[in-house]
Amino acid sequence: MTFAQRTSTLKPDEIREMIKITSQPGFINFAGGLPAAELFPGKELIEASRIAIEKYGPTALQYHSTDGYIPLREKIKARMAKIGVDVPIDEILITSGSQQGISLGGEVFIDEHVSGDRDIVLTESPTYSGCFNALKTYLPEFIGIPTDDEGIIPEGLEAELKKYGSRVKLMYVIPDYQNPSGRAWSTERRKAFIKLIAKYQVPVLEDAPYRELSFRGEPNKPLKAIDESGMVIHLGSFSKVLAPGFRIAYIIAKKDILNKFTWASQGAFLQSSTAGEVIIDQYLEHNDLDAHVEIIRKTYKERAELAVKMMESEFPDNVQFCRPDGGMFTWVTLPEGCNSRDLLKLALDTKVAFVVGDNFFPKADVFNCFRINFASMKPELIEEGMKRLGKAIKDYLKK
Ligand SMILES: Cc1ncc(COP(=O)(O)O)c(C=O)c1O
């Protein structure tokens, strides 16, 4: 038996594997990418599920077209129009999580070259490690673009676009409260980015699962709202604003691009879960999602502020960290020369976990950073976890 070449890139996802270790009793797990389960609107979702099956059973339990359940797409259309993305519903495709949207992006844009020059995917450096998992089976070369506190650095991006020209097939970005860094792009950087991708005609996956989770006022408008080139393919998801278990998300793109995503989905998955879509539609019909998002924001903001306060008091002065304005993560940078994998061993001994930073770099070559998820942790666990982590860092730096 011979496996396909592309399977040689497959290995277990380190973050998902970590769940096995950290589910032991007494563990404080800053490693997961999970939203806070206690905020899932359980009662409202039970009611939405009841209505979905009782009233719409024959529809909810049946196949539907690949594009997705029309009433849900109409509601997504209305929500997006409010933030400057005014598109017809045939430019909206429902997917099983945005993870599937990223993977479809690979299928649509990347040619597999087993040898010679590979197609290039540009990403922020660092970026969501799941994008590598989703795209690597198409055998691209990933090139990271430098970022700072304001987001992607346009000069760095243009240099790579000039250097690699038509080999660049796709760009993947997370402009809002990025996983892993917690940062959001400034308005200036957004404008500069949009100009560049229009100039170089590069398709962009804008992954925006955290966009609505802002701690300070109105969230930013998506890149899609200021894109006139049609190059931006927006990925939205109900995972972080409602519940990830439904696996319901959506892609918004110009019709000629979206058709390719739809046809690729038809072959690979037929469609997303009709029942999940009808339940979410009924939730939106009878509840105020914005009011629910407000509860999530408030809770995550309190947790972020506590995490920052604890890091200020427990971490040594030469350790830097992000003070996030939204989302679920903060990003810690140890002094040059440190390796967060060595720190993790000490941290696991004290039953606290984080995700090592090299996972988030295209070439896995930056070792002194790590990611913390504060969102899913109750305040007392944040306090205790940061104390344990602060001690582990001090012990590590003494060595
Ligand atoms: C940046 C980013 N994109 C996509 C996903 C996957 O989201 P979904 O549940 O919509 O597939 C995650 C999950 O953590 C994420 O952080």
CSV table of C-alpha atoms and ligand atoms in Angstrom, one decimal:
chain,number,residue,atom,x,y,z
A,1,MET,CA,0.0,0.0,0.0
A,2,THR,CA,1.3,3.5,-0.8
A,3,PHE,CA,-0.1,6.5,0.8
A,4,ALA,CA,-0.4,9.7,-1.2
A,5,GLN,CA,2.5,12.1,-1.0
A,6,ARG,CA,0.3,14.7,0.7
A,7,THR,CA,-0.2,12.5,3.7
A,8,SER,CA,3.5,12.8,4.6
A,9,THR,CA,2.6,16.3,5.8
A,10,LEU,CA,0.0,15.0,8.2
A,11,LYS,CA,0.7,14.7,11.9
A,12,PRO,CA,-1.5,15.0,15.1
A,13,ASP,CA,-2.4,18.6,15.9
A,14,GLU,CA,-0.4,19.5,19.0
A,15,ILE,CA,-3.1,21.7,20.5
A,16,ARG,CA,-5.8,19.1,20.1
A,17,GLU,CA,-3.4,16.4,21.5
A,18,MET,CA,-2.8,18.6,24.6
A,19,ILE,CA,-6.4,18.1,25.5
A,20,LYS,CA,-5.6,14.5,26.6
A,21,ILE,CA,-2.9,15.7,29.1
A,22,THR,CA,-4.8,18.7,30.4
A,23,SER,CA,-8.0,16.9,31.1
A,24,GLN,CA,-6.3,15.3,34.2
A,25,PRO,CA,-7.8,16.6,37.5
A,26,GLY,CA,-6.3,19.8,38.9
A,27,PHE,CA,-4.9,21.0,35.6
A,28,ILE,CA,-5.2,24.7,34.7
A,29,ASN,CA,-5.5,24.7,31.0
A,30,PHE,CA,-4.6,28.0,29.2
A,31,ALA,CA,-3.8,25.9,26.1
A,32,GLY,CA,-7.2,25.1,24.5
A,33,GLY,CA,-8.8,27.3,21.9
A,34,LEU,CA,-12.2,26.8,23.5
A,35,PRO,CA,-14.8,29.5,24.1
A,36,ALA,CA,-16.3,29.6,27.6
A,37,ALA,CA,-18.9,26.8,27.8
A,38,GLU,CA,-20.8,28.3,30.7
A,39,LEU,CA,-21.8,31.2,28.3
A,40,PHE,CA,-23.5,29.0,25.7
A,41,PRO,CA,-27.2,30.0,25.7
A,42,GLY,CA,-28.4,26.5,26.6
A,43,LYS,CA,-32.1,27.3,27.4
A,44,GLU,CA,-32.5,29.4,24.2
A,45,LEU,CA,-30.9,26.7,22.1
A,46,ILE,CA,-33.1,24.0,23.6
A,47,GLU,CA,-36.1,26.0,22.6
A,48,ALA,CA,-34.6,26.7,19.1
A,49,SER,CA,-33.9,23.0,18.6
A,50,ARG,CA,-37.5,22.1,19.7
A,51,ILE,CA,-39.0,24.6,17.2
A,52,ALA,CA,-36.6,23.5,14.5
A,53,ILE,CA,-37.7,19.8,14.7
A,54,GLU,CA,-41.3,20.3,15.8
A,55,LYS,CA,-42.2,23.0,13.3
A,56,TYR,CA,-39.6,22.6,10.5
A,57,GLY,CA,-38.7,18.8,11.0
A,58,PRO,CA,-39.2,17.7,7.3
A,59,THR,CA,-36.8,20.6,6.3
A,60,ALA,CA,-34.4,20.4,9.2
A,61,LEU,CA,-33.9,16.7,8.8
A,62,GLN,CA,-33.6,16.6,5.1
A,63,TYR,CA,-30.8,17.4,2.6
A,64,HIS,CA,-30.7,20.9,1.2
A,65,SER,CA,-28.7,22.6,-1.5
A,66,THR,CA,-25.0,23.0,-0.9
A,67,ASP,CA,-25.2,26.8,-0.5
A,68,GLY,CA,-27.1,26.4,2.8
A,69,TYR,CA,-30.5,27.1,4.4
A,70,ILE,CA,-32.0,30.2,2.8
A,71,PRO,CA,-33.6,31.8,5.9
A,72,LEU,CA,-30.2,31.5,7.7
A,73,ARG,CA,-28.3,33.0,4.8
A,74,GLU,CA,-30.9,35.9,4.7
A,75,LYS,CA,-30.2,36.6,8.4
A,76,ILE,CA,-26.4,36.5,7.8
A,77,LYS,CA,-27.0,38.9,4.9
A,78,ALA,CA,-28.9,41.3,7.1
A,79,ARG,CA,-26.2,41.1,9.9
A,80,MET,CA,-23.4,41.7,7.4
A,81,ALA,CA,-25.2,44.6,5.7
A,82,LYS,CA,-25.2,46.4,9.0
A,83,ILE,CA,-21.4,46.4,9.0
A,84,GLY,CA,-20.8,47.5,5.4
A,85,VAL,CA,-20.9,44.1,3.6
A,86,ASP,CA,-24.0,44.4,1.5
A,87,VAL,CA,-24.1,41.3,-0.7
A,88,PRO,CA,-26.9,39.1,-2.2
A,89,ILE,CA,-27.5,35.8,-0.6
A,90,ASP,CA,-26.0,33.9,-3.5
A,91,GLU,CA,-22.6,35.4,-2.4
A,92,ILE,CA,-23.0,33.5,1.0
A,93,LEU,CA,-22.1,29.8,1.4
A,94,ILE,CA,-22.7,27.9,4.6
A,95,THR,CA,-19.8,25.7,5.7
A,96,SER,CA,-19.0,23.3,8.5
A,97,GLY,CA,-16.9,25.7,10.6
A,98,SER,CA,-14.6,28.3,9.1
A,99,GLN,CA,-11.9,25.6,9.3
A,100,GLN,CA,-13.7,24.1,6.3
A,101,GLY,CA,-13.6,27.5,4.6
A,102,ILE,CA,-9.8,27.6,4.9
A,103,SER,CA,-9.4,24.1,3.6
A,104,LEU,CA,-11.7,24.9,0.6
A,105,GLY,CA,-9.5,27.9,0.0
A,106,GLY,CA,-6.6,25.5,-0.5
A,107,GLU,CA,-8.6,23.3,-2.9
A,108,VAL,CA,-9.7,26.3,-5.0
A,109,PHE,CA,-6.4,28.2,-5.2
A,110,ILE,CA,-3.4,25.9,-4.6
A,111,ASP,CA,-1.9,23.6,-7.2
A,112,GLU,CA,0.0,20.7,-5.8
A,113,HIS,CA,3.7,20.5,-6.9
A,114,VAL,CA,5.4,17.5,-5.5
A,115,SER,CA,8.8,18.8,-6.7
A,116,GLY,CA,10.2,22.1,-7.9
A,117,ASP,CA,8.7,25.5,-7.0
A,118,ARG,CA,5.6,25.2,-4.9
A,119,ASP,CA,2.7,27.5,-4.9
A,120,ILE,CA,2.9,30.1,-2.1
A,121,VAL,CA,0.5,30.9,0.7
A,122,LEU,CA,1.3,34.1,2.6
A,123,THR,CA,0.3,34.4,6.2
A,124,GLU,CA,0.9,36.7,9.1
A,125,SER,CA,3.8,35.7,11.3
A,126,PRO,CA,2.6,34.4,13.7
A,127,THR,CA,-0.8,33.1,12.6
A,128,TYR,CA,-3.5,30.5,13.5
A,129,SER,CA,-1.8,27.1,13.4
A,130,GLY,CA,-5.0,25.5,12.1
A,131,CYS,CA,-4.5,27.3,8.8
A,132,PHE,CA,-1.3,25.3,8.2
A,133,ASN,CA,-3.2,22.1,9.1
A,134,ALA,CA,-6.0,23.0,6.7
A,135,LEU,CA,-3.8,24.0,3.7
A,136,LYS,CA,-0.7,21.8,4.0
A,137,THR,CA,-2.2,18.8,2.2
A,138,TYR,CA,-2.2,21.0,-1.0
A,139,LEU,CA,1.6,21.1,-0.5
A,140,PRO,CA,2.2,24.9,-0.7
A,141,GLU,CA,5.1,26.8,0.7
A,142,PHE,CA,4.1,29.0,3.6
A,143,ILE,CA,5.8,32.4,3.8
A,144,GLY,CA,5.2,34.5,6.9
A,145,ILE,CA,4.9,38.3,6.7
A,146,PRO,CA,6.2,40.3,9.7
A,147,THR,CA,3.6,41.8,12.1
A,148,ASP,CA,3.8,44.3,15.0
A,149,ASP,CA,1.2,45.7,17.5
A,150,GLU,CA,-0.7,47.4,14.6
A,151,GLY,CA,-1.0,44.2,12.5
A,152,ILE,CA,0.6,43.2,9.3
A,153,ILE,CA,3.5,45.3,8.0
A,154,PRO,CA,2.7,46.5,4.5
A,155,GLU,CA,6.3,47.0,3.4
A,156,GLY,CA,7.1,43.4,4.4
A,157,LEU,CA,4.1,42.2,2.5
A,158,GLU,CA,5.0,44.1,-0.7
A,159,ALA,CA,8.5,42.9,-0.6
A,160,GLU,CA,7.3,39.2,-0.8
A,161,LEU,CA,4.6,40.0,-3.4
A,162,LYS,CA,7.3,41.5,-5.6
A,163,LYS,CA,9.7,38.7,-4.9
A,164,TYR,CA,7.4,35.8,-5.6
A,165,GLY,CA,5.0,37.4,-8.2
A,166,SER,CA,2.5,34.9,-9.6
A,167,ARG,CA,3.7,32.1,-7.4
A,168,VAL,CA,1.6,33.7,-4.6
A,169,LYS,CA,-1.7,32.0,-4.9
A,170,LEU,CA,-3.4,32.9,-1.6
A,171,MET,CA,-3.1,35.0,1.5
A,172,TYR,CA,-4.6,34.1,4.8
A,173,VAL,CA,-5.1,36.8,7.5
A,174,ILE,CA,-6.9,37.4,10.8
A,175,PRO,CA,-7.3,41.1,11.2
A,176,ASP,CA,-9.3,41.1,14.5
A,177,TYR,CA,-8.0,39.9,17.9
A,178,GLN,CA,-5.8,37.4,16.2
A,179,ASN,CA,-5.3,33.8,17.3
A,180,PRO,CA,-2.6,33.6,18.7
A,181,SER,CA,-1.4,37.1,19.3
A,182,GLY,CA,-4.6,38.8,20.5
A,183,ARG,CA,-3.8,41.8,18.3
A,184,ALA,CA,-6.1,43.8,15.9
A,185,TRP,CA,-5.0,45.6,12.8
A,186,SER,CA,-5.1,49.5,12.9
A,187,THR,CA,-7.3,51.3,10.3
A,188,GLU,CA,-4.2,52.6,8.5
A,189,ARG,CA,-2.8,49.1,8.1
A,190,ARG,CA,-6.2,47.8,6.8
A,191,LYS,CA,-6.2,50.5,4.1
A,192,ALA,CA,-2.6,49.8,3.1
A,193,PHE,CA,-3.3,46.1,3.0
A,194,ILE,CA,-6.4,46.5,0.8
A,195,LYS,CA,-4.4,48.7,-1.7
A,196,LEU,CA,-1.7,46.1,-2.0
A,197,ILE,CA,-3.9,43.1,-2.6
A,198,ALA,CA,-5.8,45.1,-5.2
A,199,LYS,CA,-2.5,46.1,-6.9
A,200,TYR,CA,-1.1,42.5,-6.9
A,201,GLN,CA,-4.5,40.8,-7.4
A,202,VAL,CA,-4.0,38.3,-4.6
A,203,PRO,CA,-7.0,36.4,-3.2
A,204,VAL,CA,-7.3,36.8,0.5
A,205,LEU,CA,-9.0,34.6,3.1
A,206,GLU,CA,-10.1,37.1,5.8
A,207,ASP,CA,-10.8,34.8,8.8
A,208,ALA,CA,-12.9,36.8,11.3
A,209,PRO,CA,-14.1,34.5,14.1
A,210,TYR,CA,-13.2,37.0,16.9
A,211,ARG,CA,-14.2,40.2,15.1
A,212,GLU,CA,-17.3,40.8,17.2
A,213,LEU,CA,-15.6,40.1,20.6
A,214,SER,CA,-14.2,43.6,21.1
A,215,PHE,CA,-13.7,44.9,24.6
A,216,ARG,CA,-13.6,48.6,23.8
A,217,GLY,CA,-16.6,49.9,21.8
A,218,GLU,CA,-17.7,49.0,18.3
A,219,PRO,CA,-15.8,46.2,16.6
A,220,ASN,CA,-13.8,47.0,13.5
A,221,LYS,CA,-15.5,46.7,10.1
A,222,PRO,CA,-14.2,43.7,8.2
A,223,LEU,CA,-11.7,44.0,5.4
A,224,LYS,CA,-14.5,42.8,3.1
A,225,ALA,CA,-16.3,46.1,3.8
A,226,ILE,CA,-13.5,48.2,2.3
A,227,ASP,CA,-12.4,45.9,-0.4
A,228,GLU,CA,-13.3,47.1,-3.9
A,229,SER,CA,-11.1,44.6,-5.8
A,230,GLY,CA,-13.3,41.6,-5.0
A,231,MET,CA,-10.2,39.8,-3.8
A,232,VAL,CA,-11.4,39.4,-0.1
A,233,ILE,CA,-13.1,36.2,0.8
A,234,HIS,CA,-14.6,36.7,4.2
A,235,LEU,CA,-14.9,33.8,6.6
A,236,GLY,CA,-17.5,34.3,9.4
A,237,SER,CA,-18.4,31.7,12.1
A,238,PHE,CA,-21.0,31.1,14.8
A,239,SER,CA,-18.4,29.2,16.8
A,240,LYS,CA,-17.2,32.0,19.1
A,241,VAL,CA,-20.4,34.1,19.3
A,242,LEU,CA,-22.8,31.2,19.8
A,243,ALA,CA,-21.4,27.6,20.1
A,244,PRO,CA,-18.8,25.7,18.1
A,245,GLY,CA,-20.6,22.4,18.4
A,246,PHE,CA,-23.0,23.3,15.6
A,247,ARG,CA,-20.0,23.6,13.2
A,248,ILE,CA,-21.9,26.4,11.3
A,249,ALA,CA,-19.9,29.1,9.6
A,250,TYR,CA,-20.1,31.0,6.3
A,251,ILE,CA,-18.0,32.3,3.4
A,252,ILE,CA,-18.8,35.5,1.6
A,253,ALA,CA,-17.2,36.1,-1.7
A,254,LYS,CA,-17.9,37.4,-5.2
A,255,LYS,CA,-20.1,35.0,-7.1
A,256,ASP,CA,-17.4,33.7,-9.6
A,257,ILE,CA,-15.1,32.9,-6.7
A,258,LEU,CA,-17.9,31.5,-4.5
A,259,ASN,CA,-19.0,29.2,-7.2
A,260,LYS,CA,-15.7,27.4,-7.0
A,261,PHE,CA,-16.0,27.0,-3.2
A,262,THR,CA,-19.6,25.7,-3.7
A,263,TRP,CA,-18.7,23.2,-6.3
A,264,ALA,CA,-15.7,22.0,-4.3
A,265,SER,CA,-18.0,21.5,-1.3
A,266,GLN,CA,-20.6,19.6,-3.4
A,267,GLY,CA,-18.0,17.0,-4.3
A,268,ALA,CA,-16.4,16.7,-0.9
A,269,PHE,CA,-19.2,17.2,1.7
A,270,LEU,CA,-22.5,17.7,-0.2
A,271,GLN,CA,-23.6,20.4,2.4
A,272,SER,CA,-23.3,21.5,6.0
A,273,SER,CA,-25.7,20.2,8.7
A,274,THR,CA,-29.3,21.2,7.8
A,275,ALA,CA,-30.4,20.6,11.4
A,276,GLY,CA,-27.6,22.8,12.8
A,277,GLU,CA,-28.5,25.6,10.3
A,278,VAL,CA,-32.2,25.5,11.1
A,279,ILE,CA,-31.6,25.5,14.8
A,280,ILE,CA,-29.3,28.5,14.5
A,281,ASP,CA,-31.8,30.2,12.3
A,282,GLN,CA,-34.5,29.6,14.9
A,283,TYR,CA,-32.2,30.9,17.6
A,284,LEU,CA,-31.6,34.1,15.6
A,285,GLU,CA,-35.4,34.4,14.9
A,286,HIS,CA,-36.4,34.4,18.6
A,287,ASN,CA,-33.3,35.8,20.3
A,288,ASP,CA,-31.0,38.8,20.1
A,289,LEU,CA,-27.6,37.5,19.2
A,290,ASP,CA,-26.0,41.0,19.7
A,291,ALA,CA,-27.2,41.0,23.3
A,292,HIS,CA,-25.7,37.6,23.8
A,293,VAL,CA,-22.4,38.7,22.2
A,294,GLU,CA,-22.4,41.6,24.7
A,295,ILE,CA,-22.4,39.1,27.6
A,296,ILE,CA,-19.5,37.2,26.0
A,297,ARG,CA,-17.5,40.5,25.5
A,298,LYS,CA,-18.1,41.6,29.1
A,299,THR,CA,-17.0,38.3,30.5
A,300,TYR,CA,-13.9,38.0,28.3
A,301,LYS,CA,-13.0,41.6,29.0
A,302,GLU,CA,-13.0,40.9,32.8
A,303,ARG,CA,-10.9,37.8,32.3
A,304,ALA,CA,-8.5,39.5,30.0
A,305,GLU,CA,-8.0,42.4,32.5
A,306,LEU,CA,-7.4,39.9,35.3
A,307,ALA,CA,-5.0,37.9,33.2
A,308,VAL,CA,-3.0,41.1,32.4
A,309,LYS,CA,-3.0,42.2,36.0
A,310,MET,CA,-1.7,38.8,37.1
A,311,MET,CA,0.9,38.7,34.4
A,312,GLU,CA,2.1,42.2,35.5
A,313,SER,CA,2.5,41.1,39.0
A,314,GLU,CA,3.7,37.5,38.5
A,315,PHE,CA,5.9,37.6,35.4
A,316,PRO,CA,9.5,38.9,35.5
A,317,ASP,CA,10.0,42.3,33.9
A,318,ASN,CA,11.9,41.0,30.9
A,319,VAL,CA,8.8,38.9,29.8
A,320,GLN,CA,6.5,40.8,27.4
A,321,PHE,CA,2.8,40.1,26.7
A,322,CYS,CA,-0.1,41.5,24.7
A,323,ARG,CA,-2.9,43.5,26.4
A,324,PRO,CA,-5.7,42.4,24.2
A,325,ASP,CA,-8.6,44.7,23.2
A,326,GLY,CA,-10.8,41.7,22.3
A,327,GLY,CA,-10.9,38.0,21.5
A,328,MET,CA,-9.7,35.1,23.6
A,329,PHE,CA,-6.0,35.1,23.6
A,330,THR,CA,-2.8,36.8,24.8
A,331,TRP,CA,0.7,36.2,23.6
A,332,VAL,CA,3.7,36.0,25.8
A,333,THR,CA,7.3,36.7,24.6
A,334,LEU,CA,10.2,35.4,26.6
A,335,PRO,CA,13.7,36.9,26.3
A,336,GLU,CA,15.7,36.1,23.1
A,337,GLY,CA,17.2,32.6,23.2
A,338,CYS,CA,14.5,31.1,25.4
A,339,ASN,CA,12.5,28.1,24.3
A,340,SER,CA,8.9,27.9,25.4
A,341,ARG,CA,9.0,24.1,24.9
A,342,ASP,CA,11.5,23.8,27.8
A,343,LEU,CA,9.3,26.1,29.9
A,344,LEU,CA,6.2,24.0,29.1
A,345,LYS,CA,7.9,21.0,30.7
A,346,LEU,CA,8.2,22.9,34.0
A,347,ALA,CA,4.7,24.3,33.7
A,348,LEU,CA,3.2,20.9,33.1
A,349,ASP,CA,4.9,19.7,36.3
A,350,THR,CA,2.9,22.3,38.2
A,351,LYS,CA,-0.2,21.4,36.2
A,352,VAL,CA,-0.6,24.5,34.1
A,353,ALA,CA,-0.5,24.4,30.3
A,354,PHE,CA,-0.2,26.8,27.4
A,355,VAL,CA,0.5,26.3,23.7
A,356,VAL,CA,4.1,26.7,22.6
A,357,GLY,CA,4.6,29.5,20.0
A,358,ASP,CA,6.5,27.7,17.2
A,359,ASN,CA,3.2,26.1,16.2
A,360,PHE,CA,2.1,29.5,15.0
A,361,PHE,CA,5.0,30.3,12.7
A,362,PRO,CA,5.0,29.2,9.0
A,363,LYS,CA,8.6,27.8,9.4
A,364,ALA,CA,8.1,26.8,13.1
A,365,ASP,CA,11.3,28.7,13.8
A,366,VAL,CA,10.5,31.1,16.6
A,367,PHE,CA,10.8,29.5,20.0
A,368,ASN,CA,10.5,32.2,22.7
A,369,CYS,CA,6.8,32.8,22.5
A,370,PHE,CA,3.6,31.1,23.7
A,371,ARG,CA,-0.2,31.5,23.6
A,372,ILE,CA,-2.6,31.8,26.5
A,373,ASN,CA,-6.4,31.4,26.3
A,374,PHE,CA,-7.9,33.5,29.1
A,375,ALA,CA,-11.5,33.3,27.8
A,376,SER,CA,-12.4,29.9,28.9
A,377,MET,CA,-11.0,30.2,32.4
A,378,LYS,CA,-12.9,31.2,35.5
A,379,PRO,CA,-11.2,34.1,37.5
A,380,GLU,CA,-10.0,32.0,40.3
A,381,LEU,CA,-8.3,29.7,37.8
A,382,ILE,CA,-6.7,32.6,36.0
A,383,GLU,CA,-5.2,33.9,39.3
A,384,GLU,CA,-3.9,30.5,40.4
A,385,GLY,CA,-2.7,29.6,36.9
A,386,MET,CA,-0.8,32.8,36.4
A,387,LYS,CA,0.9,32.3,39.8
A,388,ARG,CA,2.0,28.8,38.8
A,389,LEU,CA,3.1,30.1,35.4
A,390,GLY,CA,5.0,33.0,36.9
A,391,LYS,CA,6.9,30.7,39.2
A,392,ALA,CA,7.6,28.3,36.3
A,393,ILE,CA,9.0,31.2,34.2
A,394,LYS,CA,11.2,32.4,37.0
A,395,ASP,CA,12.5,28.9,37.6
A,396,TYR,CA,13.1,28.5,33.9
A,397,LEU,CA,15.0,31.8,33.6
A,398,LYS,CA,17.2,30.9,36.6
A,399,LYS,CA,18.5,27.8,34.8
B,1,LIG,C1,-8.5,31.9,13.6
B,1,LIG,C2,-9.4,30.8,13.6
B,1,LIG,N1,-10.0,30.4,12.5
B,1,LIG,C3,-10.8,29.3,12.4
B,1,LIG,C4,-11.0,28.6,13.6
B,1,LIG,C5,-12.0,27.4,13.4
B,1,LIG,O1,-13.3,27.9,13.7
B,1,LIG,P1,-14.6,27.1,13.3
B,1,LIG,O2,-15.1,26.5,14.6
B,1,LIG,O3,-15.5,28.1,12.7
B,1,LIG,O4,-14.2,26.0,12.3
B,1,LIG,C6,-10.4,28.9,14.8
B,1,LIG,C7,-10.7,28.1,16.0
B,1,LIG,O5,-10.1,28.3,17.0
B,1,LIG,C8,-9.6,30.0,14.8
B,1,LIG,O6,-9.0,30.5,15.9
